[in-house]
Short mmCIF file of C-alpha atoms in Angstrom, two decimals:
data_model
loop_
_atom_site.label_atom_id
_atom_site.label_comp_id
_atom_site.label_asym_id
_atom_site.label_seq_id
_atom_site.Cartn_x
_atom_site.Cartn_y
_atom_site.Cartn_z
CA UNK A 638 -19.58 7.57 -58.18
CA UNK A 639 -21.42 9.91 -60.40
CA UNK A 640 -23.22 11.71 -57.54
CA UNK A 641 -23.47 15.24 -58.84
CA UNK A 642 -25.33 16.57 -55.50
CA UNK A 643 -22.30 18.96 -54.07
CA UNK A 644 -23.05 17.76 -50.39
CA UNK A 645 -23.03 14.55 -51.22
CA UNK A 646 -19.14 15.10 -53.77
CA UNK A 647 -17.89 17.09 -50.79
CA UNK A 648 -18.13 14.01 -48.14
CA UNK A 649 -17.23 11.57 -50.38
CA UNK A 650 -14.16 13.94 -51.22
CA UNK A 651 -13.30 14.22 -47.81
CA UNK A 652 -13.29 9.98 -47.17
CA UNK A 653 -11.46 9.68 -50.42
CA UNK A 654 -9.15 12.52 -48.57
CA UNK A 655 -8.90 10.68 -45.64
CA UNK A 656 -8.02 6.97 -47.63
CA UNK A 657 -5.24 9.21 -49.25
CA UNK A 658 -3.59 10.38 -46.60
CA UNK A 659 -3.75 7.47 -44.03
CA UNK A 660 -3.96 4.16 -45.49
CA UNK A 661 -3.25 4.81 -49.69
CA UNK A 662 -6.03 2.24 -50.58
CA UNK A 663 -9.60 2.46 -50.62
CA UNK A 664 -12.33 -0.08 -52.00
CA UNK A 665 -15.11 1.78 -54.91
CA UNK A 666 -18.26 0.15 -55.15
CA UNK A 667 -21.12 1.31 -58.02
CA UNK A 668 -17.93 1.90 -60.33
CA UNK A 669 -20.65 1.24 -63.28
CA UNK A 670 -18.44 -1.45 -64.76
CA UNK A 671 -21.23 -4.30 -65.84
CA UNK A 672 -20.48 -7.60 -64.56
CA UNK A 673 -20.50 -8.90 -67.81
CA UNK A 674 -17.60 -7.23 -68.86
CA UNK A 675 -15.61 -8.32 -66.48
CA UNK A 676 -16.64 -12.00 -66.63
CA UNK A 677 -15.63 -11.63 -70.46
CA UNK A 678 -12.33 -10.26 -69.80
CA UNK A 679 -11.48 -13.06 -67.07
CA UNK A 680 -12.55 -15.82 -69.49
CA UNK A 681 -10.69 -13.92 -72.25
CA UNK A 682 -7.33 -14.18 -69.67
CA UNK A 683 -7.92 -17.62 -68.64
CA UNK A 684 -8.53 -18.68 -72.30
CA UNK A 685 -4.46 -16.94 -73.15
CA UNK A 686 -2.70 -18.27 -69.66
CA UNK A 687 -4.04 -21.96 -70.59
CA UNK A 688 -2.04 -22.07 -73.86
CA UNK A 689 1.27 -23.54 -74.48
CA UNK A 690 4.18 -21.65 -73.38
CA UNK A 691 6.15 -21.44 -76.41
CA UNK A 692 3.12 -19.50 -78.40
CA UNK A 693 2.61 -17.48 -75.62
CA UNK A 694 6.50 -16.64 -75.56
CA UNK A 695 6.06 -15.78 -79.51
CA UNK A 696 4.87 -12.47 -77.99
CA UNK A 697 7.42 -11.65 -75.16
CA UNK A 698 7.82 -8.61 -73.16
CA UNK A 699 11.33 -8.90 -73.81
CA UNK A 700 10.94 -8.68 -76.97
CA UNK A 701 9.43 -5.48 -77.06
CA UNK A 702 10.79 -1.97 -76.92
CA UNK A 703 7.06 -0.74 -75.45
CA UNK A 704 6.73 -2.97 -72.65
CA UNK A 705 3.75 -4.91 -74.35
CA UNK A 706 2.78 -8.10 -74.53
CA UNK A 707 3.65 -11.57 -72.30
CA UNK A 708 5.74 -11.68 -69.04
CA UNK A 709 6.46 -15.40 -68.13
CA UNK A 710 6.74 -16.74 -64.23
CA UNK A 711 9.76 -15.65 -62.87
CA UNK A 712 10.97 -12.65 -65.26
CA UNK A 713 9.79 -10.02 -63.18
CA UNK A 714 11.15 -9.28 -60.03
CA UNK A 715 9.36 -6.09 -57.62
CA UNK A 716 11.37 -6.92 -54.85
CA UNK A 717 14.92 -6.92 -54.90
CA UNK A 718 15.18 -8.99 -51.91
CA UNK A 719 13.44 -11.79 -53.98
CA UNK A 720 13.88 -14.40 -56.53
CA UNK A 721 11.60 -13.64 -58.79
CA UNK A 722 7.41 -13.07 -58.96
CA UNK A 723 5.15 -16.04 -59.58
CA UNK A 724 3.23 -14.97 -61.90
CA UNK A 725 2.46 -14.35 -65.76
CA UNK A 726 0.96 -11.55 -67.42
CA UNK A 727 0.30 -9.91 -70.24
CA UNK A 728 0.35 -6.45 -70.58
CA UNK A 729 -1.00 -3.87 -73.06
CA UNK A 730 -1.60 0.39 -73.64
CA UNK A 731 -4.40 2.01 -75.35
CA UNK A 732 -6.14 1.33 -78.17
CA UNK A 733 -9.75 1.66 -80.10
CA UNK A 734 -12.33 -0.87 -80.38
CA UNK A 735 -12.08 -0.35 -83.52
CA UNK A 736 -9.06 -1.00 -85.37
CA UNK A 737 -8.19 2.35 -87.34
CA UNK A 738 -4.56 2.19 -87.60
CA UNK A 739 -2.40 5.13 -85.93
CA UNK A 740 -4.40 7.10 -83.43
CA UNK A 741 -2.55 10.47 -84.13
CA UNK A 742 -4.32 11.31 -80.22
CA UNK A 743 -2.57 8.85 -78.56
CA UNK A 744 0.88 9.78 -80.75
CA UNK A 745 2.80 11.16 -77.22
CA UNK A 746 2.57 7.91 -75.21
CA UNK A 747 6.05 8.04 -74.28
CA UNK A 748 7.31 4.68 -72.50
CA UNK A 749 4.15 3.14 -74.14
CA UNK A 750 3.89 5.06 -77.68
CA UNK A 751 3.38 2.12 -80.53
CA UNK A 752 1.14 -0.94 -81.31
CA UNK A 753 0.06 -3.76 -78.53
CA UNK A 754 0.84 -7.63 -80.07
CA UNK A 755 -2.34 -9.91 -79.48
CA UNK A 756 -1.81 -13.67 -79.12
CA UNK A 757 -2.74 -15.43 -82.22
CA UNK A 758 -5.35 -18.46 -81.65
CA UNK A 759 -7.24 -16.83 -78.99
CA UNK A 760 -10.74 -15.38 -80.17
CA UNK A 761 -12.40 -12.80 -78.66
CA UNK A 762 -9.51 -12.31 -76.65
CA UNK A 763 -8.47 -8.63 -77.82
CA UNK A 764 -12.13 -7.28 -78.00
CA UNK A 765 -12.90 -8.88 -74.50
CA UNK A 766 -10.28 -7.24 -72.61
CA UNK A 767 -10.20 -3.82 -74.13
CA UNK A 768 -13.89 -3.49 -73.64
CA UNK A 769 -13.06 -4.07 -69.77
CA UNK A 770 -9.58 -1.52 -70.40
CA UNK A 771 -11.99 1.26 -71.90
CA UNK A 772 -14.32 0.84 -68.48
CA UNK A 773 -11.87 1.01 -66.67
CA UNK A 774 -10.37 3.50 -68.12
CA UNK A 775 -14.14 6.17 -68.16
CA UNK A 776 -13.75 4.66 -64.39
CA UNK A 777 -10.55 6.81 -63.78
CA UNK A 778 -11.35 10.02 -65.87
CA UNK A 779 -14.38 10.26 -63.20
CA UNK A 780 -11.88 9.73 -60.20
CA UNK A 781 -9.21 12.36 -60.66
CA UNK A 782 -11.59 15.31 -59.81
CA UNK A 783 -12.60 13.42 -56.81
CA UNK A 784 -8.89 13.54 -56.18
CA UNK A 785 -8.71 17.45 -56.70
CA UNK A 786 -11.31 17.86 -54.60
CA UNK A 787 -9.74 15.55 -51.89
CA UNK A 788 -6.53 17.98 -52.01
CA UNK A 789 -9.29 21.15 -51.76
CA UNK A 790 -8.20 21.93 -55.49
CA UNK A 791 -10.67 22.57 -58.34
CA UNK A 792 -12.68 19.87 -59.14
CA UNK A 793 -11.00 19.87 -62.82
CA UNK A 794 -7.06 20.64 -61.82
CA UNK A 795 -6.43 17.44 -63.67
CA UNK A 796 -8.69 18.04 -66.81
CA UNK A 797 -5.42 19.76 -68.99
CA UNK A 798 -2.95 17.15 -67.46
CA UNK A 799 -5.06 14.02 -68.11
CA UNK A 800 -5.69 14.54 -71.84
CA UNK A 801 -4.16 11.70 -73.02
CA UNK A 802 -3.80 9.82 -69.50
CA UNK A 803 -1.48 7.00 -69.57
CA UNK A 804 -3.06 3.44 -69.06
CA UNK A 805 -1.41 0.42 -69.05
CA UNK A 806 -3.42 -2.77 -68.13
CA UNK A 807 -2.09 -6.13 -67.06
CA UNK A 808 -4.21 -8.94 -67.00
CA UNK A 809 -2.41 -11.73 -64.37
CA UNK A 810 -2.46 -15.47 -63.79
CA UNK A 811 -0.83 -16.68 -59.90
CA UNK A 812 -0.33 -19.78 -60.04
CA UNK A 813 -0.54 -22.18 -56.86
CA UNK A 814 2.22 -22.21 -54.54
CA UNK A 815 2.15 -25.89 -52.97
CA UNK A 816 4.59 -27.53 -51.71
CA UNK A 817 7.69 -26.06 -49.26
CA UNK A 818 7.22 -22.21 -49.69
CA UNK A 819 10.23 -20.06 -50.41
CA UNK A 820 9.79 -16.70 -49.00
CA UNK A 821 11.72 -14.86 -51.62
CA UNK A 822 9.40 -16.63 -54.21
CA UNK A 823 6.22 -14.91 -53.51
CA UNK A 824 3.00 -13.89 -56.45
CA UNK A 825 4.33 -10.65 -56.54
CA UNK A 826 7.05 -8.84 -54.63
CA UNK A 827 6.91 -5.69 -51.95
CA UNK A 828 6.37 -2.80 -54.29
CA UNK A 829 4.76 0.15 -55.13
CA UNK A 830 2.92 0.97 -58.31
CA UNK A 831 4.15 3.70 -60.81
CA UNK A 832 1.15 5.79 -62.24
CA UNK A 833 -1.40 7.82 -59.89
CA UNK A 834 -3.58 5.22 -58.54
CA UNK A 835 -3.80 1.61 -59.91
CA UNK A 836 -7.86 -0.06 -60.06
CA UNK A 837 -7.98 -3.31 -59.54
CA UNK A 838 -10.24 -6.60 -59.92
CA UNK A 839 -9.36 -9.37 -57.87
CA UNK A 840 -10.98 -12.56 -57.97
CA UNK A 841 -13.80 -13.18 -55.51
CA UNK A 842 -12.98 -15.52 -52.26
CA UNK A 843 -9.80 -15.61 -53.03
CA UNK A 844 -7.09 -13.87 -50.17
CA UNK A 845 -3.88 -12.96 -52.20
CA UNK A 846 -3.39 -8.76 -51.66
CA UNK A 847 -1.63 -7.40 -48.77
CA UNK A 848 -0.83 -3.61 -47.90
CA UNK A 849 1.94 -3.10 -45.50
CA UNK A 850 0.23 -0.43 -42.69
CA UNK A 851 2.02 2.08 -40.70
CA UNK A 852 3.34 -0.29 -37.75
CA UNK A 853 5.09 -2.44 -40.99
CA UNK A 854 2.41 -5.20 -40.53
CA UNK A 855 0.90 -7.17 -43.57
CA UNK A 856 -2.70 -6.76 -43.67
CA UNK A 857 -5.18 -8.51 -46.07
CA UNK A 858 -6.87 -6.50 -48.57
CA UNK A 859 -9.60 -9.01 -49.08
CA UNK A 860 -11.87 -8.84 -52.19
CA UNK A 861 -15.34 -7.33 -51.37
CA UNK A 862 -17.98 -8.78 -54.10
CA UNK A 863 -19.62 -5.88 -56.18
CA UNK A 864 -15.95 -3.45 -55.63
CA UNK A 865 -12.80 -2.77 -57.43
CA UNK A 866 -9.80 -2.03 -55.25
CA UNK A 867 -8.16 1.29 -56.03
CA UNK A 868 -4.33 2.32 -54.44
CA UNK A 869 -2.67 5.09 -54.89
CA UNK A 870 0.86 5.14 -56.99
CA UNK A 871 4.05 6.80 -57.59
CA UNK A 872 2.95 9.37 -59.45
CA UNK A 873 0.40 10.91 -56.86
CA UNK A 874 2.79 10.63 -54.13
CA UNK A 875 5.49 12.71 -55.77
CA UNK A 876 2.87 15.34 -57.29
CA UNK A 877 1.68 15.64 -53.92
CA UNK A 878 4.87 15.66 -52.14
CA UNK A 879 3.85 12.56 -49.59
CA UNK A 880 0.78 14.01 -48.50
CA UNK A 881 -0.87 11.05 -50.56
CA UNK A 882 0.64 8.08 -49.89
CA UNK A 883 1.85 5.32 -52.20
CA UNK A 884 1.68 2.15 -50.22
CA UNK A 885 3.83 -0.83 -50.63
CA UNK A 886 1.46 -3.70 -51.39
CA UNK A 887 2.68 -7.69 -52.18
CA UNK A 888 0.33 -10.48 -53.18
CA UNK A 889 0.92 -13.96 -52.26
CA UNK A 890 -1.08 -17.00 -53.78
CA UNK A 891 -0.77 -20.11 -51.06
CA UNK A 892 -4.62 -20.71 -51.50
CA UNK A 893 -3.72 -23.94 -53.58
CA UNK A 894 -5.76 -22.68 -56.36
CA UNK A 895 -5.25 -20.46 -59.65
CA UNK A 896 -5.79 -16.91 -59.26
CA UNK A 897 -6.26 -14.60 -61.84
CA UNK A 898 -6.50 -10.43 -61.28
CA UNK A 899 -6.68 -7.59 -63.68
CA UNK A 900 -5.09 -4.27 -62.95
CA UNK A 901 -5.51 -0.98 -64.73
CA UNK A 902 -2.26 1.48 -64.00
CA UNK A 903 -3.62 4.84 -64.65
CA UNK A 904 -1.67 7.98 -64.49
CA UNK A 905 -1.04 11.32 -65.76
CA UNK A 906 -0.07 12.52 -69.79
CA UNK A 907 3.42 11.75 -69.99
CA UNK A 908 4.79 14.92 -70.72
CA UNK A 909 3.90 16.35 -67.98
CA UNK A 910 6.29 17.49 -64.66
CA UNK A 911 5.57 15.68 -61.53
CA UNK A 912 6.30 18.99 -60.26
CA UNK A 913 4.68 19.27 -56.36
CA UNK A 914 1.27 21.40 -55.71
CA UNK A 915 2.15 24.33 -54.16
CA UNK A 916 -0.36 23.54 -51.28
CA UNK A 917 1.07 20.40 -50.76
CA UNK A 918 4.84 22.26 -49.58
CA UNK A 919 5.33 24.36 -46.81
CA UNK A 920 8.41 25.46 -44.31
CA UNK A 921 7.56 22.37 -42.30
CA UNK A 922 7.22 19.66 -45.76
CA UNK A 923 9.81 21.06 -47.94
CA UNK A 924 9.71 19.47 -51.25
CA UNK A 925 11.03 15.80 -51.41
CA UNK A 926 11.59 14.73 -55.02
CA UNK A 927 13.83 15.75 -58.02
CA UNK A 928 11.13 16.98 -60.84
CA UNK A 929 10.81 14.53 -63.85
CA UNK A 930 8.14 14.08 -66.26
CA UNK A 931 5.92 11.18 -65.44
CA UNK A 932 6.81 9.23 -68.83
CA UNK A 933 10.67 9.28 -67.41
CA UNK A 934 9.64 7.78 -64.16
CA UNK A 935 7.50 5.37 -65.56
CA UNK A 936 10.31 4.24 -67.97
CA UNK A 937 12.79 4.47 -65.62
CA UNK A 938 10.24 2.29 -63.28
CA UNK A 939 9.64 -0.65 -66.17
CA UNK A 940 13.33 -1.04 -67.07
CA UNK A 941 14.14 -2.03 -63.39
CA UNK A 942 11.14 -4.48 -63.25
CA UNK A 943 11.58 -6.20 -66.76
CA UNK A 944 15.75 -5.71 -67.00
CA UNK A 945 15.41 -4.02 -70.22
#
């Protein structure tokens, strides 16, 4: 990852490239994340999804105007076709280690601007995941130049538009799914993600992530000990006018065991205009997509999942 030997950038560039434009989905290995870390902030999530579900509705998504805080089984549906998704999370934006009241830095966080809510009763639980949200998130600042490079743009095209990325993190608990199986109750529905590429931790030996491929087949997305799995969102595909794609992904838990996975949603400032690179339209791929900033998408995005 932090290769600085230009031979070396350039063909990792050009597999990144090649990820991007064929499949959406690629696995990083030596993302510099200790293990430690993560093992904290799984412990920390297993520690909040084992307590009662009235104190962990005290702190409901719905009732927040930010998006933050707990989503129960069932209130989220991705999929229209479906029921619901089987699954709780919580969900949270940026914020310090240290407390220090209003970060005037992160003041424009549009969809996401204001405080997280913490559980009460759960120690260690705040510092444990945002040490794993601030990894994750010095993870991303290193991959968006590998992204400019994969488009044959400067290495920093990003730099000015990723001041103040957006980052939302969910940390996720999928319950088994025993019993006779409703397929329009799944872990999560058919979706894609919002922000510019999404890195996820998935729990080891345990099959729940599938990508849909370019025949419309569900293929496994396995997880590969030592790697994070990164896909590519919303955001990237409109900024790049399709030429990256964002691929509709699903996860289904019927391993009769608890699953737990952490994903960090990273994107773009949110005042900026998901307006298409100029290399990436031509006579032949005219530009798709009405221009919006990427805070209206992403709003517009989270209403429809949460019914706000």
């Amino acid at each position: 990852m932090s290769n600085s030997d230009a031979t070396s950038k350039a063909a990792l560039a050009d597999a990144v490239r090649d990820a991007c434009i064929n499949v959406g989905f690629l696995y990083v290995k030596n993302h510099g994340i200790p293990e430690e870390v993560i093992s904290n902030a799984l412990a920390a999530s297993k520690r909040f999804f084992s307590l009662p579900e009235p104190q962990k509705l005290e702190i409901d998504i719905r009732k927040s105007s930010n998006f933050k805080g707990y989503n129960a089984l069932l209130s989220s549906n991705n999929d229209p076709e479906n029921v619901g998704d089987m699954h709780e999370g919580f969900e949270f934006g940026w914020e310090e280690m240290e407390v220090k009241g209003h970060d005037e830095k992160r003041a424009n966080d549009g969809a996401m601007a204001g405080a997280n809510v913490w559980p009460r009763d759960v120690p260690g639980f705040r510092e444990d995941v945002l040490s794993y949200y601030h990894a994750a998130v010095d993870l991303g600042k290193k991959l968006f130049p590998l992204f400019a490079l994969a488009l044959n743009l400067p290495e920093h095209f990003f730099s000015d538009k990723t001041k103040n990325s957006a980052a939302i993190m969910r940390v996720l608990h999928y319950p088994p799914q025993t019993g006779s199986v409703d397929d329009r109750v799944i872990g999560i529905g058919a979706h894609t993600d919002f922000e510019c590429f999404t890195i996820l931790w998935q729990e080891p030996e345990i099959q729940a992530l599938q990508v849909l491929n370019t025949q419309k087949q569900w293929i496994d997305a396995p997880p590969i000990p030592g790697t994070l799995v990164v896909n590519l969102g919303d955001q990237f595909a409109r900024w790049t006018n399709d030429v990256f794609k964002s691929t509709v992904h699903r996860a289904i838990n019927r391993t009769g065991v608890r699953r737990y996975s952490i994903p960090l949603f990273f994107g773009t400032d949110y005042d900026v205009k998901l307006e298409p690179i100029p290399s990436c339209v031509s006579s032949d791929r005219p530009a798709k997509y009405e221009v919006v900033t990427a805070g209206d998408y992403v709003q517009q995005r989270l209403k429809a999942a949460y019914g706000h």
